mmCIF file of C-alpha atoms in Angstrom:
data_model
loop_
_atom_site.group_PDB
_atom_site.id
_atom_site.type_symbol
_atom_site.label_atom_id
_atom_site.label_comp_id
_atom_site.label_asym_id
_atom_site.label_seq_id
_atom_site.Cartn_x
_atom_site.Cartn_y
_atom_site.Cartn_z
ATOM 1 C CA UNK H 1 63.966 40.358 -33.108
ATOM 2 C CA UNK H 2 64.624 43.986 -32.302
ATOM 3 C CA UNK H 3 63.885 46.755 -34.746
ATOM 4 C CA UNK H 4 67.592 47.687 -34.924
ATOM 5 C CA UNK H 5 68.515 44.176 -36.027
ATOM 6 C CA UNK H 6 65.852 44.241 -38.751
ATOM 7 C CA UNK H 7 67.070 47.650 -39.938
ATOM 8 C CA UNK H 8 70.692 46.482 -39.914
ATOM 9 C CA UNK H 9 69.790 43.428 -41.993
ATOM 10 C CA UNK H 10 68.080 45.619 -44.594
ATOM 11 C CA UNK H 11 71.104 47.877 -44.962
ATOM 12 C CA UNK H 12 73.438 44.865 -45.033
ATOM 13 C CA UNK H 13 71.371 43.104 -47.696
ATOM 14 C CA UNK H 14 71.310 46.203 -49.906
ATOM 15 C CA UNK H 15 75.060 46.683 -49.466
ATOM 16 C CA UNK H 16 75.686 43.005 -50.219
ATOM 17 C CA UNK H 17 73.596 43.157 -53.410
ATOM 18 C CA UNK H 18 75.637 46.115 -54.697
ATOM 19 C CA UNK H 19 78.952 44.536 -53.645
ATOM 20 C CA UNK H 20 77.989 41.279 -55.347
ATOM 21 C CA UNK H 21 77.127 43.112 -58.580
ATOM 22 C CA UNK H 22 80.528 44.802 -58.483
ATOM 23 C CA UNK H 23 82.243 41.557 -57.400
ATOM 24 C CA UNK H 24 83.796 43.124 -54.309
ATOM 25 C CA UNK H 25 81.989 41.173 -51.576
ATOM 26 C CA UNK H 26 85.129 40.258 -49.624
ATOM 27 C CA UNK H 27 86.610 43.753 -49.966
ATOM 28 C CA UNK H 28 83.444 45.357 -48.616
ATOM 29 C CA UNK H 29 83.459 42.953 -45.669
ATOM 30 C CA UNK H 30 87.065 43.896 -44.883
ATOM 31 C CA UNK H 31 86.228 47.590 -45.179
ATOM 32 C CA UNK H 32 83.239 47.277 -42.844
ATOM 33 C CA UNK H 33 85.428 45.420 -40.368
ATOM 34 C CA UNK H 34 87.990 48.220 -40.519
ATOM 35 C CA UNK H 35 85.298 50.813 -39.771
ATOM 36 C CA UNK H 36 83.746 48.822 -36.933
ATOM 37 C CA UNK H 37 87.142 48.175 -35.326
ATOM 38 C CA UNK H 38 88.009 51.870 -35.570
ATOM 39 C CA UNK H 39 84.699 52.941 -34.046
ATOM 40 C CA UNK H 40 84.801 50.325 -31.282
ATOM 41 C CA UNK H 41 88.386 51.153 -30.331
ATOM 42 C CA UNK H 42 87.791 54.911 -30.030
ATOM 43 C CA UNK H 43 85.384 55.872 -27.252
ATOM 44 C CA UNK H 44 85.519 59.529 -28.348
ATOM 45 C CA UNK H 45 84.324 58.594 -31.844
ATOM 46 C CA UNK H 46 81.483 56.526 -30.366
ATOM 47 C CA UNK H 47 80.410 59.474 -28.225
ATOM 48 C CA UNK H 48 80.688 61.897 -31.153
ATOM 49 C CA UNK H 49 78.564 59.701 -33.412
ATOM 50 C CA UNK H 50 75.957 59.258 -30.668
ATOM 51 C CA UNK H 51 75.554 62.991 -29.965
ATOM 52 C CA UNK H 52 72.130 64.109 -31.209
ATOM 53 C CA UNK H 53 73.267 67.761 -31.095
ATOM 54 C CA UNK H 54 75.877 67.147 -33.806
ATOM 55 C CA UNK H 55 74.503 67.430 -37.303
ATOM 56 C CA UNK H 56 74.736 64.315 -39.493
ATOM 57 C CA UNK H 57 76.754 66.254 -42.080
ATOM 58 C CA UNK H 58 79.564 66.816 -39.533
ATOM 59 C CA UNK H 59 79.561 63.109 -38.636
ATOM 60 C CA UNK H 60 79.691 62.195 -42.313
ATOM 61 C CA UNK H 61 82.522 64.675 -42.850
ATOM 62 C CA UNK H 62 84.514 63.042 -40.045
ATOM 63 C CA UNK H 63 84.046 59.503 -41.386
ATOM 64 C CA UNK H 64 84.768 60.557 -44.971
ATOM 65 C CA UNK H 65 87.944 62.285 -43.801
ATOM 66 C CA UNK H 66 89.135 59.204 -41.937
ATOM 67 C CA UNK H 67 88.091 56.481 -44.390
ATOM 68 C CA UNK H 68 87.866 58.135 -47.831
ATOM 69 C CA UNK H 69 91.067 56.599 -49.162
ATOM 70 C CA UNK H 70 90.619 53.277 -47.346
ATOM 71 C CA UNK H 71 87.087 52.170 -48.254
ATOM 72 C CA UNK H 72 84.988 52.027 -51.400
ATOM 73 C CA UNK H 73 82.389 54.618 -52.267
ATOM 74 C CA UNK H 74 79.558 52.135 -51.706
ATOM 75 C CA UNK H 75 80.661 51.617 -48.102
ATOM 76 C CA UNK H 76 81.011 55.381 -47.606
ATOM 77 C CA UNK H 77 77.576 55.925 -49.131
ATOM 78 C CA UNK H 78 76.092 53.303 -46.806
ATOM 79 C CA UNK H 79 77.681 55.030 -43.812
ATOM 80 C CA UNK H 80 76.370 58.362 -45.037
ATOM 81 C CA UNK H 81 72.881 56.910 -45.389
ATOM 82 C CA UNK H 82 73.028 55.424 -41.897
ATOM 83 C CA UNK H 83 74.139 58.731 -40.379
ATOM 84 C CA UNK H 84 71.640 60.812 -42.369
ATOM 85 C CA UNK H 85 68.822 58.565 -41.125
ATOM 86 C CA UNK H 86 70.074 58.708 -37.534
ATOM 87 C CA UNK H 87 71.070 55.027 -37.585
ATOM 88 C CA UNK H 88 74.709 55.325 -36.461
ATOM 89 C CA UNK H 89 73.869 52.938 -33.620
ATOM 90 C CA UNK H 90 73.445 50.019 -36.055
ATOM 91 C CA UNK H 91 76.793 50.282 -37.877
ATOM 92 C CA UNK H 92 78.187 47.310 -35.918
ATOM 93 C CA UNK H 93 74.977 45.338 -36.526
ATOM 94 C CA UNK H 94 75.175 46.086 -40.257
ATOM 95 C CA UNK H 95 78.663 44.571 -40.301
ATOM 96 C CA UNK H 96 77.474 41.451 -38.457
ATOM 97 C CA UNK H 97 74.492 41.041 -40.762
ATOM 98 C CA UNK H 98 76.661 41.617 -43.842
ATOM 99 C CA UNK H 99 79.114 38.928 -42.754
ATOM 100 C CA UNK H 100 76.260 36.483 -42.259
ATOM 101 C CA UNK H 101 74.558 37.311 -45.572
ATOM 102 C CA UNK H 102 77.823 37.166 -47.518
ATOM 103 C CA UNK H 103 78.839 33.919 -45.839
ATOM 104 C CA UNK H 104 75.554 32.227 -46.643
ATOM 105 C CA UNK H 105 75.619 33.400 -50.243
ATOM 106 C CA UNK H 106 79.217 32.313 -50.759
ATOM 107 C CA UNK H 107 79.014 29.041 -48.795
ATOM 108 C CA UNK H 108 81.177 30.350 -45.972
ATOM 109 C CA UNK H 109 80.719 30.655 -42.233
ATOM 110 C CA UNK H 110 82.637 31.997 -39.266
ATOM 111 C CA UNK H 111 83.235 29.805 -36.278
ATOM 112 C CA UNK H 112 84.262 30.828 -32.808
ATOM 113 C CA UNK H 113 86.252 28.037 -31.194
ATOM 114 C CA UNK H 114 86.286 28.137 -27.395
ATOM 115 C CA UNK H 115 89.046 26.153 -25.697
ATOM 116 C CA UNK H 116 90.482 25.872 -22.218
ATOM 117 C CA UNK H 117 93.997 26.456 -23.579
ATOM 118 C CA UNK H 118 95.366 28.191 -26.647
ATOM 119 C CA UNK H 119 95.524 25.961 -29.735
ATOM 120 C CA UNK H 120 98.390 26.006 -32.209
ATOM 121 C CA UNK H 121 97.543 27.464 -35.641
ATOM 122 C CA UNK H 122 97.574 24.026 -37.301
ATOM 123 C CA UNK H 123 95.240 22.620 -34.626
ATOM 124 C CA UNK H 124 92.786 25.475 -35.205
ATOM 125 C CA UNK H 125 92.975 24.800 -38.955
ATOM 126 C CA UNK H 126 92.147 21.123 -38.326
ATOM 127 C CA UNK H 127 89.105 22.127 -36.276
ATOM 128 C CA UNK H 128 88.002 24.458 -39.090
ATOM 129 C CA UNK H 129 88.493 21.693 -41.662
ATOM 130 C CA UNK H 130 86.475 19.220 -39.576
ATOM 131 C CA UNK H 131 83.586 21.660 -39.243
ATOM 132 C CA UNK H 132 83.811 22.502 -42.941
ATOM 133 C CA UNK H 133 83.021 18.837 -43.606
ATOM 134 C CA UNK H 134 80.171 18.836 -41.074
ATOM 135 C CA UNK H 135 78.516 22.025 -42.348
ATOM 136 C CA UNK H 136 79.426 21.845 -46.020
ATOM 137 C CA UNK H 137 80.722 25.415 -45.829
ATOM 138 C CA UNK H 138 84.183 26.920 -45.821
ATOM 139 C CA UNK H 139 84.813 27.702 -42.168
ATOM 140 C CA UNK H 140 86.952 30.578 -40.954
ATOM 141 C CA UNK H 141 87.792 29.973 -37.303
ATOM 142 C CA UNK H 142 88.820 32.331 -34.562
ATOM 143 C CA UNK H 143 89.748 31.178 -31.096
ATOM 144 C CA UNK H 144 88.684 32.335 -27.653
ATOM 145 C CA UNK H 145 90.402 30.897 -24.580
ATOM 146 C CA UNK H 146 87.827 30.037 -21.908
ATOM 147 C CA UNK H 147 89.502 28.286 -18.936
ATOM 148 C CA UNK H 148 86.108 27.395 -17.403
ATOM 149 C CA UNK H 149 85.664 24.719 -20.098
ATOM 150 C CA UNK H 150 88.278 22.587 -18.291
ATOM 151 C CA UNK H 151 89.132 20.732 -21.516
ATOM 152 C CA UNK H 152 87.785 19.942 -24.972
ATOM 153 C CA UNK H 153 86.230 22.571 -27.235
ATOM 154 C CA UNK H 154 83.024 24.408 -27.986
ATOM 155 C CA UNK H 155 82.409 25.661 -31.503
ATOM 156 C CA UNK H 156 79.794 28.287 -32.307
ATOM 157 C CA UNK H 157 78.787 28.664 -35.936
ATOM 158 C CA UNK H 158 75.993 31.176 -36.317
ATOM 159 C CA UNK H 159 73.229 30.198 -33.898
ATOM 160 C CA UNK H 160 74.494 26.659 -33.437
ATOM 161 C CA UNK H 161 76.762 25.500 -30.619
ATOM 162 C CA UNK H 162 78.723 22.255 -30.820
ATOM 163 C CA UNK H 163 79.775 21.413 -27.274
ATOM 164 C CA UNK H 164 82.579 18.917 -26.839
ATOM 165 C CA UNK H 165 83.940 20.523 -23.705
ATOM 166 C CA UNK H 166 84.580 18.680 -20.477
ATOM 167 C CA UNK H 167 82.386 21.172 -18.614
ATOM 168 C CA UNK H 168 79.554 20.527 -21.096
ATOM 169 C CA UNK H 169 79.901 16.759 -20.727
ATOM 170 C CA UNK H 170 79.832 17.071 -16.945
ATOM 171 C CA UNK H 171 76.683 19.220 -17.136
ATOM 172 C CA UNK H 172 74.970 16.683 -19.405
ATOM 173 C CA UNK H 173 75.973 13.852 -17.064
ATOM 174 C CA UNK H 174 74.593 15.756 -14.084
ATOM 175 C CA UNK H 175 71.262 16.366 -15.868
ATOM 176 C CA UNK H 176 71.069 12.708 -16.818
ATOM 177 C CA UNK H 177 71.709 11.590 -13.251
ATOM 178 C CA UNK H 178 69.155 14.084 -11.922
ATOM 179 C CA UNK H 179 66.501 12.709 -14.288
ATOM 180 C CA UNK H 180 67.187 9.154 -13.142
ATOM 181 C CA UNK H 181 66.940 10.186 -9.486
ATOM 182 C CA UNK H 182 63.405 11.484 -10.044
#
């Protein structure tokens, strides 16, 4: 595990603990998502935050100006702490770690559903409900269309991959036949 991931988890855990005390866990997650989406969508902001020649106070001023009325003070303070410590490169990782920590604590998980063709909203909800029963957690599903799967679905929940795709079945069949040929 890289040092950045460990650092991000520490910040995320501290932020989660404060959000949980204030009973704003979901709000903080939404606010972090807003910040990450804004940073990822603006290449100029990414470059600005990465510049070592720009003082942390100017970076903080920029983020406070953009997000002051849209995020809570605990999220702003976390951003300020990250920037002051030269950790602007882990903001996205903090969000990912926060989502995971919050999901585990609240019995929730995010699933990425890979399909060859776009599913209807009700079909995606059925997949989420099925995996909620399997995992015992409330599943929030998002879909990614991956034509290479040929058919069926793959579902990734955390580090676990459930592969019910046609491509996956063909790969398993090929491996099985190769073992028998030896």
